[in-house]
Amino acid sequence: MKIRSDPQQDDDWLIAAMRTANVPTLACLLVQLTGDRAWIEGRFVPTRTRGLEDNDDGGLPAEVQAEIKAAALTALTAWFAGRPPALANPPDALLREMMGVSLGERIPADYVPMIRNELQLPPTEAEPEAGASTDSSNAAPHAAPPPDFNCLIIGAGISGLCAAVELAAAGIAYTIVERRVDLGGVWLENRYPGAACDVPSHLYSFSFAPFRWSRFFAESREIHRYLQDVADRYDIRRHIRFGLEVTEARYVEGGWEADVVDASGHRETLRASMVISGVGAFNKPRMPDIPGMKDFKGPSVHTARYPDAGLDLRGRKVVLIGNGASAMQVAPAIVDEVTSLTIVPRTPQWVAPFPKFKQAIPLPLQRLMDAVPLYRRWYRLRLSWAFNDKLYESLQKDAAWNGEGRSINAINDAHRKGLTAYMKAELGAAGHLMPRLLPDYPPFGKRMLLDNGWFRALACDHVRLVTGAVTQVLSDSVVTDDGVKLDADVLIWATGFDVIHLLAPMKVQGIGGRDLHADWNGDDARAYLGTVVPGYPNLFCLYGPNTQFGHGGSLISILERQMHYVMSLLRQMFAQRIASVDVRPQVYEAYNAEVDRKHAGMIWTYPGVTGYYRNSKGRIIVNNPFRIIEFWRMSEQADLSEYQCVPCGTQTTRARPAASAAAG
């Protein structure tokens, strides 16, 4: 690959990129480019990466860093000139060692297929079964879909775009219906001050669609631009019908029908061979039902419905209700603008250091990410470990551990001590707030939040922390449960989302007219691999029940794995001329029983731990209890024996007659 036109100019950018490049990543790059494993040995071995840091300098002496950077500059210059990597496809043992050394961690052997997949490397000749895919339908020529086979995708957010790219690559016709007038899902809707992602930008990206990110942790507007770029890059927009909401989807003989309605009330029925739900979970803002909500005379907004043009908060008294991820982003973003900021939290939250908060990615480093895919992939791979299974052990209950309700094992207790010390340091002179901010439950019991200046904002003189709950709204104030009246010009509700009533309010009917929400008993959603439910053939849920990893991982990576599984299933269906698949009830039940069994030994079922992960029955329906590597293996290849299959051309006697098309 050659990108240079003016050698002097390009030498300058590459030299500048080396100054800020991640040293452990450069060492891995050097091993592949030069074939010399000395770059991961002896004095070049970096220190262990801690927490969420990138360990950019590797903890190495300045002269050793300079040597690595100089060697990388030489090797990359040769690569740009046309010299191929000496180790284009390293053996498994070396890949595992490279990653382990670069992180200062022991990497189990069963992660090698994931490493290969992330680096986009083929299987080694010596061990083809260890490659990125074991799906026999991947190795065989792909059977074309039947001419009339098509898919309806509901939602044009991250899930819908991911599905569209995969379907198009397989030659499957699709239509996306989106209730909004633009694509982007939560990143279109969440425009509040400080809105950003707490997953690194290079992880919060599709593996097939890298992007020139301006920050290590992107803000919402940039993520929305990224999703627009993906839609344009893969020619998705022409397949999207905006301004249409699905009110009902029902299975009929031979496929699905979906009733949609536009803003004017016009109704239409669409038909498809399969349906993919990409509606997500964080799309239904949860507003409390408090007396007087309509009486407030000033602006009163939920963070997910913040005006695109913003609010003028200068000189205003603002009351912020909530202290989850949204509140922790809003408060530091507005604290210097308001006259007073009163925060009414629900429960204390654990908050971790955020080393690269608001840090820009230098332009030469952005260019390096673009121009050298191998560097970008190694960088992303190292990031994934810090946001992956590394934390899994700290989430397991130790029956012999007496943490007095504050920790569940020795590792978890060490996290508690470290996070508590960090909190004290950040509060400084406002240390008197510690008793009201220190959680009484174990770390990771609720979603771990990242500190973007939250504690420093709380320490400001014009910021007031009021413990309690808002029980009444007046025209110019709110009242808490202990009778305290809080004056306000503006109310900002950071009260979260209804994430447990999945797919609601859309009605979904399956075989024989069965109702999905009745089958789920309202808020008790279940699915096999978070994707399929018996009785609903050819219906696939992305970001379905138990797909969010509470210990790490990027949502986008999980969506890609779900679509990888769906495409494995579809390829086999086309090859064997199968019209529809319906997961067997015993497979579904066994999987969900294992989900519940694993959760019983984990932190989210620990006494005193509550949160949006649980439903009204006390069951964890949001988080996935498996290691990410376990889910990765489960989703690698679909097994048709787990499904009831209906061949093409076979009449489906189980389905009820098609409903009449709705009137316009």
PDB file of N, CA, C and O in Angstrom, residues 387-425:
ATOM      1  N   PHE A 387     -11.450  -3.894  28.110  1.00  0.00           N
ATOM      2  CA  PHE A 387     -12.911  -3.786  28.123  1.00  0.00           C
ATOM      3  C   PHE A 387     -13.548  -5.142  27.806  1.00  0.00           C
ATOM      4  O   PHE A 387     -14.625  -5.219  27.233  1.00  0.00           O
ATOM      5  N   ASN A 388     -12.864  -6.216  28.213  1.00  0.00           N
ATOM      6  CA  ASN A 388     -13.326  -7.546  27.842  1.00  0.00           C
ATOM      7  C   ASN A 388     -13.417  -8.418  29.082  1.00  0.00           C
ATOM      8  O   ASN A 388     -13.847  -7.977  30.138  1.00  0.00           O
ATOM      9  N   ASP A 389     -12.956  -9.666  28.994  1.00  0.00           N
ATOM     10  CA  ASP A 389     -13.124 -10.634  30.076  1.00  0.00           C
ATOM     11  C   ASP A 389     -12.149 -10.438  31.234  1.00  0.00           C
ATOM     12  O   ASP A 389     -12.186 -11.194  32.207  1.00  0.00           O
ATOM     13  N   LYS A 390     -11.299  -9.448  31.152  1.00  0.00           N
ATOM     14  CA  LYS A 390     -10.311  -9.206  32.201  1.00  0.00           C
ATOM     15  C   LYS A 390     -10.970  -9.030  33.570  1.00  0.00           C
ATOM     16  O   LYS A 390     -10.412  -9.417  34.598  1.00  0.00           O
ATOM     17  N   LEU A 391     -12.165  -8.460  33.602  1.00  0.00           N
ATOM     18  CA  LEU A 391     -12.841  -8.161  34.864  1.00  0.00           C
ATOM     19  C   LEU A 391     -13.778  -9.278  35.330  1.00  0.00           C
ATOM     20  O   LEU A 391     -14.390  -9.161  36.391  1.00  0.00           O
ATOM     21  N   TYR A 392     -13.880 -10.333  34.542  1.00  0.00           N
ATOM     22  CA  TYR A 392     -14.919 -11.342  34.797  1.00  0.00           C
ATOM     23  C   TYR A 392     -14.812 -11.958  36.185  1.00  0.00           C
ATOM     24  O   TYR A 392     -15.830 -12.154  36.862  1.00  0.00           O
ATOM     25  N   GLU A 393     -13.613 -12.268  36.620  1.00  0.00           N
ATOM     26  CA  GLU A 393     -13.452 -12.948  37.913  1.00  0.00           C
ATOM     27  C   GLU A 393     -13.925 -12.075  39.074  1.00  0.00           C
ATOM     28  O   GLU A 393     -14.382 -12.585  40.101  1.00  0.00           O
ATOM     29  N   SER A 394     -13.825 -10.779  38.933  1.00  0.00           N
ATOM     30  CA  SER A 394     -14.237  -9.889  40.030  1.00  0.00           C
ATOM     31  C   SER A 394     -15.751  -9.860  40.205  1.00  0.00           C
ATOM     32  O   SER A 394     -16.252  -9.296  41.183  1.00  0.00           O
ATOM     33  N   LEU A 395     -16.492 -10.460  39.276  1.00  0.00           N
ATOM     34  CA  LEU A 395     -17.953 -10.453  39.330  1.00  0.00           C
ATOM     35  C   LEU A 395     -18.532 -11.734  39.914  1.00  0.00           C
ATOM     36  O   LEU A 395     -19.754 -11.867  40.020  1.00  0.00           O
ATOM     37  N   GLN A 396     -17.666 -12.671  40.305  1.00  0.00           N
ATOM     38  CA  GLN A 396     -18.134 -13.968  40.795  1.00  0.00           C
ATOM     39  C   GLN A 396     -18.207 -13.975  42.322  1.00  0.00           C
ATOM     40  O   GLN A 396     -17.255 -13.595  43.007  1.00  0.00           O
ATOM     41  N   LYS A 397     -19.347 -14.420  42.845  1.00  0.00           N
ATOM     42  CA  LYS A 397     -19.502 -14.508  44.293  1.00  0.00           C
ATOM     43  C   LYS A 397     -18.579 -15.588  44.863  1.00  0.00           C
ATOM     44  O   LYS A 397     -18.499 -16.687  44.332  1.00  0.00           O
ATOM     45  N   ASP A 398     -17.903 -15.253  45.936  1.00  0.00           N
ATOM     46  CA  ASP A 398     -17.073 -16.201  46.678  1.00  0.00           C
ATOM     47  C   ASP A 398     -17.793 -16.507  47.986  1.00  0.00           C
ATOM     48  O   ASP A 398     -17.888 -15.652  48.872  1.00  0.00           O
ATOM     49  N   ALA A 399     -18.312 -17.751  48.101  1.00  0.00           N
ATOM     50  CA  ALA A 399     -19.103 -18.115  49.279  1.00  0.00           C
ATOM     51  C   ALA A 399     -18.304 -17.993  50.564  1.00  0.00           C
ATOM     52  O   ALA A 399     -18.873 -17.780  51.648  1.00  0.00           O
ATOM     53  N   ALA A 400     -16.986 -18.124  50.459  1.00  0.00           N
ATOM     54  CA  ALA A 400     -16.149 -18.063  51.658  1.00  0.00           C
ATOM     55  C   ALA A 400     -15.723 -16.637  52.008  1.00  0.00           C
ATOM     56  O   ALA A 400     -15.063 -16.428  53.038  1.00  0.00           O
ATOM     57  N   TRP A 401     -16.063 -15.687  51.162  1.00  0.00           N
ATOM     58  CA  TRP A 401     -15.625 -14.302  51.371  1.00  0.00           C
ATOM     59  C   TRP A 401     -16.641 -13.545  52.216  1.00  0.00           C
ATOM     60  O   TRP A 401     -17.831 -13.548  51.928  1.00  0.00           O
ATOM     61  N   ASN A 402     -16.174 -12.867  53.228  1.00  0.00           N
ATOM     62  CA  ASN A 402     -17.048 -12.047  54.059  1.00  0.00           C
ATOM     63  C   ASN A 402     -16.765 -10.578  53.757  1.00  0.00           C
ATOM     64  O   ASN A 402     -15.917  -9.945  54.384  1.00  0.00           O
ATOM     65  N   GLY A 403     -17.493 -10.075  52.781  1.00  0.00           N
ATOM     66  CA  GLY A 403     -17.304  -8.677  52.387  1.00  0.00           C
ATOM     67  C   GLY A 403     -18.271  -7.735  53.058  1.00  0.00           C
ATOM     68  O   GLY A 403     -18.285  -6.538  52.727  1.00  0.00           O
ATOM     69  N   GLU A 404     -19.063  -8.248  53.995  1.00  0.00           N
ATOM     70  CA  GLU A 404     -20.028  -7.437  54.746  1.00  0.00           C
ATOM     71  C   GLU A 404     -20.937  -6.634  53.822  1.00  0.00           C
ATOM     72  O   GLU A 404     -21.303  -5.488  54.106  1.00  0.00           O
ATOM     73  N   GLY A 405     -21.281  -7.249  52.691  1.00  0.00           N
ATOM     74  CA  GLY A 405     -22.182  -6.607  51.741  1.00  0.00           C
ATOM     75  C   GLY A 405     -21.532  -5.599  50.827  1.00  0.00           C
ATOM     76  O   GLY A 405     -22.183  -5.070  49.929  1.00  0.00           O
ATOM     77  N   ARG A 406     -20.243  -5.336  51.031  1.00  0.00           N
ATOM     78  CA  ARG A 406     -19.571  -4.289  50.249  1.00  0.00           C
ATOM     79  C   ARG A 406     -18.687  -4.833  49.133  1.00  0.00           C
ATOM     80  O   ARG A 406     -18.283  -4.085  48.244  1.00  0.00           O
ATOM     81  N   SER A 407     -18.376  -6.120  49.175  1.00  0.00           N
ATOM     82  CA  SER A 407     -17.585  -6.747  48.116  1.00  0.00           C
ATOM     83  C   SER A 407     -17.901  -8.232  48.104  1.00  0.00           C
ATOM     84  O   SER A 407     -18.388  -8.785  49.099  1.00  0.00           O
ATOM     85  N   ILE A 408     -17.635  -8.899  46.985  1.00  0.00           N
ATOM     86  CA  ILE A 408     -18.038 -10.301  46.842  1.00  0.00           C
ATOM     87  C   ILE A 408     -16.864 -11.265  46.725  1.00  0.00           C
ATOM     88  O   ILE A 408     -17.056 -12.471  46.767  1.00  0.00           O
ATOM     89  N   ASN A 409     -15.657 -10.753  46.576  1.00  0.00           N
ATOM     90  CA  ASN A 409     -14.459 -11.587  46.560  1.00  0.00           C
ATOM     91  C   ASN A 409     -13.244 -10.686  46.745  1.00  0.00           C
ATOM     92  O   ASN A 409     -13.376  -9.451  46.811  1.00  0.00           O
ATOM     93  N   ALA A 410     -12.078 -11.288  46.826  1.00  0.00           N
ATOM     94  CA  ALA A 410     -10.869 -10.504  47.113  1.00  0.00           C
ATOM     95  C   ALA A 410     -10.556  -9.511  46.001  1.00  0.00           C
ATOM     96  O   ALA A 410     -10.153  -8.368  46.265  1.00  0.00           O
ATOM     97  N   ILE A 411     -10.731  -9.931  44.744  1.00  0.00           N
ATOM     98  CA  ILE A 411     -10.453  -9.028  43.620  1.00  0.00           C
ATOM     99  C   ILE A 411     -11.424  -7.856  43.647  1.00  0.00           C
ATOM    100  O   ILE A 411     -11.039  -6.695  43.475  1.00  0.00           O
ATOM    101  N   ASN A 412     -12.687  -8.166  43.875  1.00  0.00           N
ATOM    102  CA  ASN A 412     -13.717  -7.137  43.934  1.00  0.00           C
ATOM    103  C   ASN A 412     -13.435  -6.149  45.066  1.00  0.00           C
ATOM    104  O   ASN A 412     -13.652  -4.939  44.932  1.00  0.00           O
ATOM    105  N   ASP A 413     -12.936  -6.675  46.183  1.00  0.00           N
ATOM    106  CA  ASP A 413     -12.613  -5.808  47.321  1.00  0.00           C
ATOM    107  C   ASP A 413     -11.446  -4.884  46.995  1.00  0.00           C
ATOM    108  O   ASP A 413     -11.424  -3.725  47.406  1.00  0.00           O
ATOM    109  N   ALA A 414     -10.480  -5.395  46.236  1.00  0.00           N
ATOM    110  CA  ALA A 414      -9.360  -4.549  45.821  1.00  0.00           C
ATOM    111  C   ALA A 414      -9.851  -3.420  44.910  1.00  0.00           C
ATOM    112  O   ALA A 414      -9.381  -2.276  45.000  1.00  0.00           O
ATOM    113  N   HIS A 415     -10.798  -3.742  44.033  1.00  0.00           N
ATOM    114  CA  HIS A 415     -11.401  -2.696  43.194  1.00  0.00           C
ATOM    115  C   HIS A 415     -12.071  -1.647  44.073  1.00  0.00           C
ATOM    116  O   HIS A 415     -11.951  -0.442  43.824  1.00  0.00           O
ATOM    117  N   ARG A 416     -12.774  -2.104  45.110  1.00  0.00           N
ATOM    118  CA  ARG A 416     -13.469  -1.165  46.002  1.00  0.00           C
ATOM    119  C   ARG A 416     -12.477  -0.207  46.653  1.00  0.00           C
ATOM    120  O   ARG A 416     -12.704   1.010  46.698  1.00  0.00           O
ATOM    121  N   LYS A 417     -11.381  -0.744  47.148  1.00  0.00           N
ATOM    122  CA  LYS A 417     -10.393   0.103  47.820  1.00  0.00           C
ATOM    123  C   LYS A 417      -9.790   1.108  46.850  1.00  0.00           C
ATOM    124  O   LYS A 417      -9.622   2.291  47.182  1.00  0.00           O
ATOM    125  N   GLY A 418      -9.458   0.657  45.639  1.00  0.00           N
ATOM    126  CA  GLY A 418      -8.869   1.558  44.656  1.00  0.00           C
ATOM    127  C   GLY A 418      -9.823   2.649  44.216  1.00  0.00           C
ATOM    128  O   GLY A 418      -9.440   3.822  44.097  1.00  0.00           O
ATOM    129  N   LEU A 419     -11.082   2.293  43.985  1.00  0.00           N
ATOM    130  CA  LEU A 419     -12.073   3.272  43.555  1.00  0.00           C
ATOM    131  C   LEU A 419     -12.396   4.268  44.665  1.00  0.00           C
ATOM    132  O   LEU A 419     -12.625   5.452  44.408  1.00  0.00           O
ATOM    133  N   THR A 420     -12.402   3.794  45.913  1.00  0.00           N
ATOM    134  CA  THR A 420     -12.656   4.681  47.050  1.00  0.00           C
ATOM    135  C   THR A 420     -11.527   5.701  47.193  1.00  0.00           C
ATOM    136  O   THR A 420     -11.767   6.899  47.421  1.00  0.00           O
ATOM    137  N   ALA A 421     -10.296   5.234  47.059  1.00  0.00           N
ATOM    138  CA  ALA A 421      -9.147   6.147  47.146  1.00  0.00           C
ATOM    139  C   ALA A 421      -9.198   7.193  46.034  1.00  0.00           C
ATOM    140  O   ALA A 421      -8.898   8.376  46.257  1.00  0.00           O
ATOM    141  N   TYR A 422      -9.586   6.761  44.848  1.00  0.00           N
ATOM    142  CA  TYR A 422      -9.693   7.699  43.729  1.00  0.00           C
ATOM    143  C   TYR A 422     -10.756   8.759  44.016  1.00  0.00           C
ATOM    144  O   TYR A 422     -10.556   9.952  43.771  1.00  0.00           O
ATOM    145  N   MET A 423     -11.890   8.332  44.558  1.00  0.00           N
ATOM    146  CA  MET A 423     -12.972   9.253  44.868  1.00  0.00           C
ATOM    147  C   MET A 423     -12.516  10.312  45.865  1.00  0.00           C
ATOM    148  O   MET A 423     -12.782  11.515  45.690  1.00  0.00           O
ATOM    149  N   LYS A 424     -11.813   9.885  46.906  1.00  0.00           N
ATOM    150  CA  LYS A 424     -11.310  10.825  47.910  1.00  0.00           C
ATOM    151  C   LYS A 424     -10.368  11.845  47.285  1.00  0.00           C
ATOM    152  O   LYS A 424     -10.448  13.050  47.566  1.00  0.00           O
ATOM    153  N   ALA A 425      -9.481  11.357  46.426  1.00  0.00           N
ATOM    154  CA  ALA A 425      -8.508  12.251  45.799  1.00  0.00           C
ATOM    155  C   ALA A 425      -9.194  13.288  44.908  1.00  0.00           C
ATOM    156  O   ALA A 425      -8.809  14.460  44.883  1.00  0.00           O
TER     157      ALA A 425
END
